Amino acid sequence: MSVTRRDVLEELDGQSDASAGERTSVESLTDALAVDERTVREQLGGLESCELADIDADGQVRITVTGEELLALDLDEIIVVDPESGRS
């Protein structure tokens, strides 16, 4: 199964909260999305570089306010491009 950054962002939104500072683990996201950890970490890295996710020093992750606001737009399509690699 292919997982997009939007898939990861939406799952992250369900498992964390920017305002409350609630975080989740990469393992929890991996289990929920039923994909390998490497794929989730790659997508999270791209989301973090776009300031849509925040990963702390312990590897715990949460959505950012910007990420929540992007999802709240409820667009049919969202393309998230990593500014460093140009990959979506």
PDB file of C-alpha atoms in Angstrom:
ATOM      1  CA  MET A   1       0.000   0.000   0.000  1.00  0.00           C
ATOM      2  CA  SER A   2       1.250   3.433  -0.924  1.00  0.00           C
ATOM      3  CA  VAL A   3       0.842   6.100   1.723  1.00  0.00           C
ATOM      4  CA  THR A   4       0.866   9.800   0.887  1.00  0.00           C
ATOM      5  CA  ARG A   5       1.923  12.710   3.022  1.00  0.00           C
ATOM      6  CA  ARG A   6      -1.731  13.643   3.278  1.00  0.00           C
ATOM      7  CA  ASP A   7      -2.513  10.168   4.664  1.00  0.00           C
ATOM      8  CA  VAL A   8       0.184  10.609   7.300  1.00  0.00           C
ATOM      9  CA  LEU A   9      -0.921  14.171   8.064  1.00  0.00           C
ATOM     10  CA  GLU A  10      -4.541  13.107   8.503  1.00  0.00           C
ATOM     11  CA  GLU A  11      -3.574  10.227  10.797  1.00  0.00           C
ATOM     12  CA  LEU A  12      -1.259  12.535  12.723  1.00  0.00           C
ATOM     13  CA  ASP A  13      -4.151  14.961  13.144  1.00  0.00           C
ATOM     14  CA  GLY A  14      -6.247  12.191  14.644  1.00  0.00           C
ATOM     15  CA  GLN A  15      -3.528  11.088  17.053  1.00  0.00           C
ATOM     16  CA  SER A  16      -2.081  14.427  18.198  1.00  0.00           C
ATOM     17  CA  ASP A  17      -3.080  18.005  18.983  1.00  0.00           C
ATOM     18  CA  ALA A  18      -1.026  21.125  18.278  1.00  0.00           C
ATOM     19  CA  SER A  19      -2.698  23.408  20.811  1.00  0.00           C
ATOM     20  CA  ALA A  20      -2.550  20.904  23.656  1.00  0.00           C
ATOM     21  CA  GLY A  21       0.924  19.740  22.670  1.00  0.00           C
ATOM     22  CA  GLU A  22      -0.245  16.118  22.598  1.00  0.00           C
ATOM     23  CA  ARG A  23       2.154  13.873  20.698  1.00  0.00           C
ATOM     24  CA  THR A  24       2.126  10.368  19.325  1.00  0.00           C
ATOM     25  CA  SER A  25       4.758   7.864  18.268  1.00  0.00           C
ATOM     26  CA  VAL A  26       5.958   6.865  14.827  1.00  0.00           C
ATOM     27  CA  GLU A  27       5.096   3.288  15.779  1.00  0.00           C
ATOM     28  CA  SER A  28       1.480   4.244  16.471  1.00  0.00           C
ATOM     29  CA  LEU A  29       1.214   5.987  13.105  1.00  0.00           C
ATOM     30  CA  THR A  30       2.846   3.014  11.381  1.00  0.00           C
ATOM     31  CA  ASP A  31       0.376   0.596  12.951  1.00  0.00           C
ATOM     32  CA  ALA A  32      -2.641   2.757  12.093  1.00  0.00           C
ATOM     33  CA  LEU A  33      -1.550   3.223   8.476  1.00  0.00           C
ATOM     34  CA  ALA A  34      -0.464  -0.419   8.086  1.00  0.00           C
ATOM     35  CA  VAL A  35       2.774   0.486   6.307  1.00  0.00           C
ATOM     36  CA  ASP A  36       6.452   0.128   7.123  1.00  0.00           C
ATOM     37  CA  GLU A  37       8.108   2.521   9.535  1.00  0.00           C
ATOM     38  CA  ARG A  38      10.610   3.771   6.946  1.00  0.00           C
ATOM     39  CA  THR A  39       7.767   5.061   4.757  1.00  0.00           C
ATOM     40  CA  VAL A  40       6.122   6.878   7.664  1.00  0.00           C
ATOM     41  CA  ARG A  41       9.441   8.420   8.728  1.00  0.00           C
ATOM     42  CA  GLU A  42      10.095   9.640   5.163  1.00  0.00           C
ATOM     43  CA  GLN A  43       6.664  11.248   4.953  1.00  0.00           C
ATOM     44  CA  LEU A  44       7.037  12.799   8.415  1.00  0.00           C
ATOM     45  CA  GLY A  45      10.401  14.261   7.388  1.00  0.00           C
ATOM     46  CA  GLY A  46       8.741  15.965   4.445  1.00  0.00           C
ATOM     47  CA  LEU A  47       5.886  17.213   6.603  1.00  0.00           C
ATOM     48  CA  GLU A  48       8.338  18.553   9.164  1.00  0.00           C
ATOM     49  CA  SER A  49      10.326  20.412   6.483  1.00  0.00           C
ATOM     50  CA  CYS A  50       7.049  22.086   5.424  1.00  0.00           C
ATOM     51  CA  GLU A  51       6.272  22.942   9.069  1.00  0.00           C
ATOM     52  CA  LEU A  52       3.183  20.713   9.103  1.00  0.00           C
ATOM     53  CA  ALA A  53       4.582  18.285  11.698  1.00  0.00           C
ATOM     54  CA  ASP A  54       6.885  18.646  14.689  1.00  0.00           C
ATOM     55  CA  ILE A  55       9.241  15.872  15.804  1.00  0.00           C
ATOM     56  CA  ASP A  56      10.862  16.281  19.210  1.00  0.00           C
ATOM     57  CA  ALA A  57      14.255  15.017  20.387  1.00  0.00           C
ATOM     58  CA  ASP A  58      12.666  11.791  21.692  1.00  0.00           C
ATOM     59  CA  GLY A  59      11.086  11.045  18.297  1.00  0.00           C
ATOM     60  CA  GLN A  60       7.557  11.868  19.448  1.00  0.00           C
ATOM     61  CA  VAL A  61       5.553  13.693  16.798  1.00  0.00           C
ATOM     62  CA  ARG A  62       2.579  16.041  16.613  1.00  0.00           C
ATOM     63  CA  ILE A  63       0.758  18.007  13.977  1.00  0.00           C
ATOM     64  CA  THR A  64       1.435  21.752  13.909  1.00  0.00           C
ATOM     65  CA  VAL A  65      -1.168  24.503  13.931  1.00  0.00           C
ATOM     66  CA  THR A  66      -0.325  25.062  10.259  1.00  0.00           C
ATOM     67  CA  GLY A  67      -1.021  21.383   9.558  1.00  0.00           C
ATOM     68  CA  GLU A  68      -4.360  21.577  11.357  1.00  0.00           C
ATOM     69  CA  GLU A  69      -5.297  24.713   9.429  1.00  0.00           C
ATOM     70  CA  LEU A  70      -4.382  23.099   6.102  1.00  0.00           C
ATOM     71  CA  LEU A  71      -6.612  20.107   6.820  1.00  0.00           C
ATOM     72  CA  ALA A  72      -9.412  22.411   8.015  1.00  0.00           C
ATOM     73  CA  LEU A  73      -9.570  23.890   4.504  1.00  0.00           C
ATOM     74  CA  ASP A  74     -11.149  20.546   3.547  1.00  0.00           C
ATOM     75  CA  LEU A  75      -9.771  20.615   0.022  1.00  0.00           C
ATOM     76  CA  ASP A  76     -10.319  17.687  -2.318  1.00  0.00           C
ATOM     77  CA  GLU A  77      -6.634  17.658  -3.182  1.00  0.00           C
ATOM     78  CA  ILE A  78      -3.675  18.807  -1.179  1.00  0.00           C
ATOM     79  CA  ILE A  79      -0.197  18.593  -2.610  1.00  0.00           C
ATOM     80  CA  VAL A  80       2.550  18.882  -0.037  1.00  0.00           C
ATOM     81  CA  VAL A  81       5.961  19.433  -1.588  1.00  0.00           C
ATOM     82  CA  ASP A  82       9.181  19.066   0.357  1.00  0.00           C
ATOM     83  CA  PRO A  83      10.958  22.394  -0.296  1.00  0.00           C
ATOM     84  CA  GLU A  84      14.388  20.726  -0.216  1.00  0.00           C
ATOM     85  CA  SER A  85      13.775  17.817  -2.568  1.00  0.00           C
ATOM     86  CA  GLY A  86      10.817  19.067  -4.590  1.00  0.00           C
ATOM     87  CA  ARG A  87       9.118  15.693  -3.982  1.00  0.00           C
ATOM     88  CA  SER A  88       5.455  15.434  -3.072  1.00  0.00           C
TER      89      SER A  88
END
